[in-house]
Amino acid sequence: MELRAELLKSIWHAFTSLDVGESGKVSKSQLKVLSHNLCTTLCIGHDKQALEQHFRDDDDGPVSSQGYMPYLNTYILDKAVEGTFKKEEVDRLCWTLCSTKNYHPERHGSSALSKNDAFHLWCLFNFLSEDKYPLVLMPEEVEYLIKKICSAMSVELNSVDIEDYISQNAMQSGINAWAFLDLMNSGMVTRGVDRDSVTMAIEEVYGEIVGNTLKEGYLWKKGHLRRNWTERWFSLKVSTLAYYTCEDRKECKGVIELDQNCCVEVLPDREGKRCMFCVKTLSKTYEMSAPDTKQRQEWTTAIQTSIRLCVEGKTSLHRELKLRRRELREERERRRAAKEEELRRLRLLQDEREQRLAELELLQEAQRQAQATQQQEEQRRRQQHEQLQRALQEQLLEAEEARANMQVEMAAKEAEAERQRQRIRELEAMQTQLEQALRLEVRARQDEEAYRRTQARLLAEEEEKMKALLTLQEEQEEFIVRTQREKQELRLEMESKSKALEEAQQQLEKVRATRYRVDQDIAAAQRKLRQASTSVKHWNIQMNRLMHPIGPGERRSSVGGTPATRAPSLKDSGLRLSQKHVEKEQDRRLSRTCSEGDARLVEGSDLSNKDTRLPVQTQNGSLESTN
């Protein structure tokens, strides 16, 4: 799986370079060439028919990376066997395809890197890059790789310039391979170093990281047969320690297999050799001598590391180191995210605290305003209470006076006065309750002061006490408003009673005056009645006299010579009936006048001004009224 991942990184660069339009698609003819070259370098058979069969429905159009990946995995990478090919040749093939399009060292004038150095740096980039596409190299890995190269060149690295370059180019999320090569070509790292030293340093780092070489160098080795000391070039890898005649590694003199049964020990100086150590296996013991103590320590540590990796089943030290650095980087990212989250939470808590402090200040300001308003309201209520007491005292005095007057003037108002006294007692009781309510209010304000002192300790308790105080104030205000309303209704009722009393007194005066006038009118009417009775009697006499009127001479009967008595006629009978009717009508009028009162008294006062017309029989025998 590790080999497949490394191969895919190189192939991805090659595929991307063939994508001229940067659309993620490559033409089929170019994929054929790429597939044939990959099969050649991987030492596997190239099945042309399989490629044609895989893309038979898209003969003319481009082929996407998603469409090429199944073919690449099935017919190329699955057939690749580690050890049957050289990975460096696959990397060179992919580098040849992608460098033509993307690598342009001439932009920096004179290039500090040779083509082979650029290829090795490109391979180092692929090895250390993240396993995500597009491939990028994190800033920590860039700094690590540059430090390795500078250490190989024995040059002190200026980390400040590297950090400034990364920060200026906004590469915190990583840089691509071509930006990394431009950085190395810019001379920032290789300034003042000759090209051969740069090449040697890059090759050393390449062999160590990509070639999986833990350490290389010259050591003196003691022979097994001749038992003489010979200088050899040793190359240490995971599970093997090979030695050559010289550093070109053309002639291998032997390989020491390292496993869990091997160990390394430091030996004392003898036979004229110093800084000695040995590698023990199950079959042999290899004695070696290092140039100095530092080199011996480095070689023993490297060999122990190789044995440890072999025991753990790992094939690459730098891949393990890369994974550790990645874990550390992820841990730092997690810590940074956790720290940012903690800072954000602290900021939120600080904002919430400031908000609560602001709300507390607003509440305190509102409380001070409410206290000032309450004091003003209390002063106003006291003034209203004093005014109400004075008004009540005045009303009480007026009520006492009105009650005394009503007792003298009208006994029928005694019950109403009793109700007024009862109302006054209720007012006095209400006044007592009002004073108790005021005392309760003072006690409540004292409680409020206690709550305010407790406010600094616990905000929640203060809020609850404030709610209770506000509720008590609302109930007290409602009680005071209700009391004021009842007092207002009582004052209105007292005013209405006083007005009713005054109106009753005025009506009594009017009745008395009317009674006096009625008495005078009755006396006048009686006098007129007597005069009318006298007049009636006079006219009755006159009418009795007129009952035998003097008429023209009548014929006397010739017999007897005495005058004949005249028989009563219809006119005489009608006259008597009229006279009786007039007398009945006069009696009825007098009785009606005496019984009806004021209205008929007015008519009686006008009798003297009216003409009394009585029916009188004229000479022709008809009845007429006379003055």
Phi, psi and omega in degrees: 000322179294318178297318179299318181295319178293320177296320181296327178297315179293317180295327179296320176298317181295315180297318180297322179293330178284343179278086185292316182279000181053041180256359182083013182228146180231144181293157185292323180296320178292323178294328177296315180296317180296317181294319180297315180294322178295317178297324180293312182290331180273359177061046175231159180286138180265117181265097181294322181295325178296321178294317178295319180294324183292326183242039183289337182272359182223063186290324187259329187276173179288162181243129182281166179294325177294328178282334182274334184298317177302319178294318181297319180289317188283314190259351182237296187290325178293336181270346182287131181242126181295135181100342179268354181214166176258122181295331180298326179292321177296319178296320180295321177300310181293324177296321179298321181288321187270332183291329180300323182273323193250335185264115181228083182290341183293348179293337180262016182082247178274124182283135179275350184240144171278171180297321179293323177295319178297321178296317180296319177295324177295319177295320176297321177300314181297323182291319185269353183287164179288155181275047179224151182245138001291150186289132177222156177247123182293152181302325178295322178290324177299313180296320178298314181294319180294321177299319178298317181293316179295324177295322177292330178273358184057042179243137178283129183275133174267095185292335182294318179295320179296314180296320177297319179296318180294317181291322180292325181268009174053052183252032180295331179271004178115159178236156179272179186294322186285327173293324177294317178294323176297323177297317180290327178283345183289346180086004180294324181267320187263016182294126179084008181243135180290161187294325180294321178295322178296317181296317180295319180295317181294319179295322179295315179293323178297314179295325181288316186272305183280317180284358176060036178263118182285323179196147177224152177159172181274135175222153173271130182239139178268129182289159181270327183266304184276343177059034175255165181261129181230141179276127181230155174268114182261140176230115183259125173234177178293120176077000178218145172230101183261151178225142187234169179290322177214180188284351176285349174058036178274326182243110180271125182267344179169162181226130177259117179278125182255129176214194184290346179270001182261157176207164180235137182226149176271133183250151175287161181289135176197167179056028178079008179250146180233166180056051183267152173205166182222154175246118182258130172243183180292332186254328186220166172233125184253121178260136182220159180227132181262160181296324181211177182295321179299314180295320177299316179297319179295317182291317179296319178295317180296318180293320177297322176297318179299317179295318180298316179297322179294320179293321181282354179078022180260147187252349184214128177288316184288333173293321176295317178297323179296318178296320177296316178297322178295318178297318177297319179295316177296322177297318177297320178296318178296318178296319178297318177296318178296321178295316177298320178295320178295318177296320179296320179294321177295321177296320178296318178296321178295317178298318180295321179294315177298321178296318179294321177297318177297317178296322179295318177297319178297319179295319178296317178297317178296324179293317177297317178296320179294323179293317177297316179297322179295320178297316178298318181294323179294318178297319179295321178294324177295317177299315178297323179295317178296315178299320179295322178295315178299316179297321179294321177296316177298317179296324178296316178299314180297322180294322178295315179297316180296323179294318178298316180295321182291326176296320180289315189278320189215117179289337182291342181270006181298318180296321178295321177295323178298319177296324177295319177297319176299320178296321179295318177299321176297321177296318178298317177297321178294323176297317177299318177296323178296319177296319176299320178297322177295319177297319176299322179294318177298317179296321178295322178293324175296317176300322180296321177298320177297318178297322181294323176294325180283349187297325183293336183276314187220116182290325181294317180294323179296321179295319179295317179295324179295320178296317179297319179295318179297320178297317179295320178295320179296317178296321180293318178296320177297321179295317180293318178297319178295321178295316178298321180296318179294321177296321178296318178295323178295318179295319178295321179294320178296318178297318179295323178294319179297316178298318179297323179294316178297318179296321178296320179295317178296320178296324178296318178297318179297320180298318179298315179296320179295321179297318179298315180295322180295321178298317178296320180293323179295318178299316179297320180294323178294319177299314179296326179294319178295318178298319180293323178295318177298317180296324180293318178298320178298316182288332175295319177298316181296323181288325175297323177294324183278000179297334177240081181284159178277120182245181176295159180300137182249166179285133175267143178289140181283351182259123177089336175073359177271144182294141181276138179282130185281135177284143179296135181265177178293330179292318180296317177297321177296326179292319179293321177296322179294321180295316178297320179298321180294318180295318177298320181295322179292319177298320180294323178295318181296316180296320179295323180294317181291328185273330189279333175096232193296317185292318180284336176297323177295319178293324178294326178292338179267004181292326181293335181271351182265154177269131177271116184252121179248148179285130179233138179278122178282178184294334180273008174094359180265161181264132176227153178276142180238149178284000000 
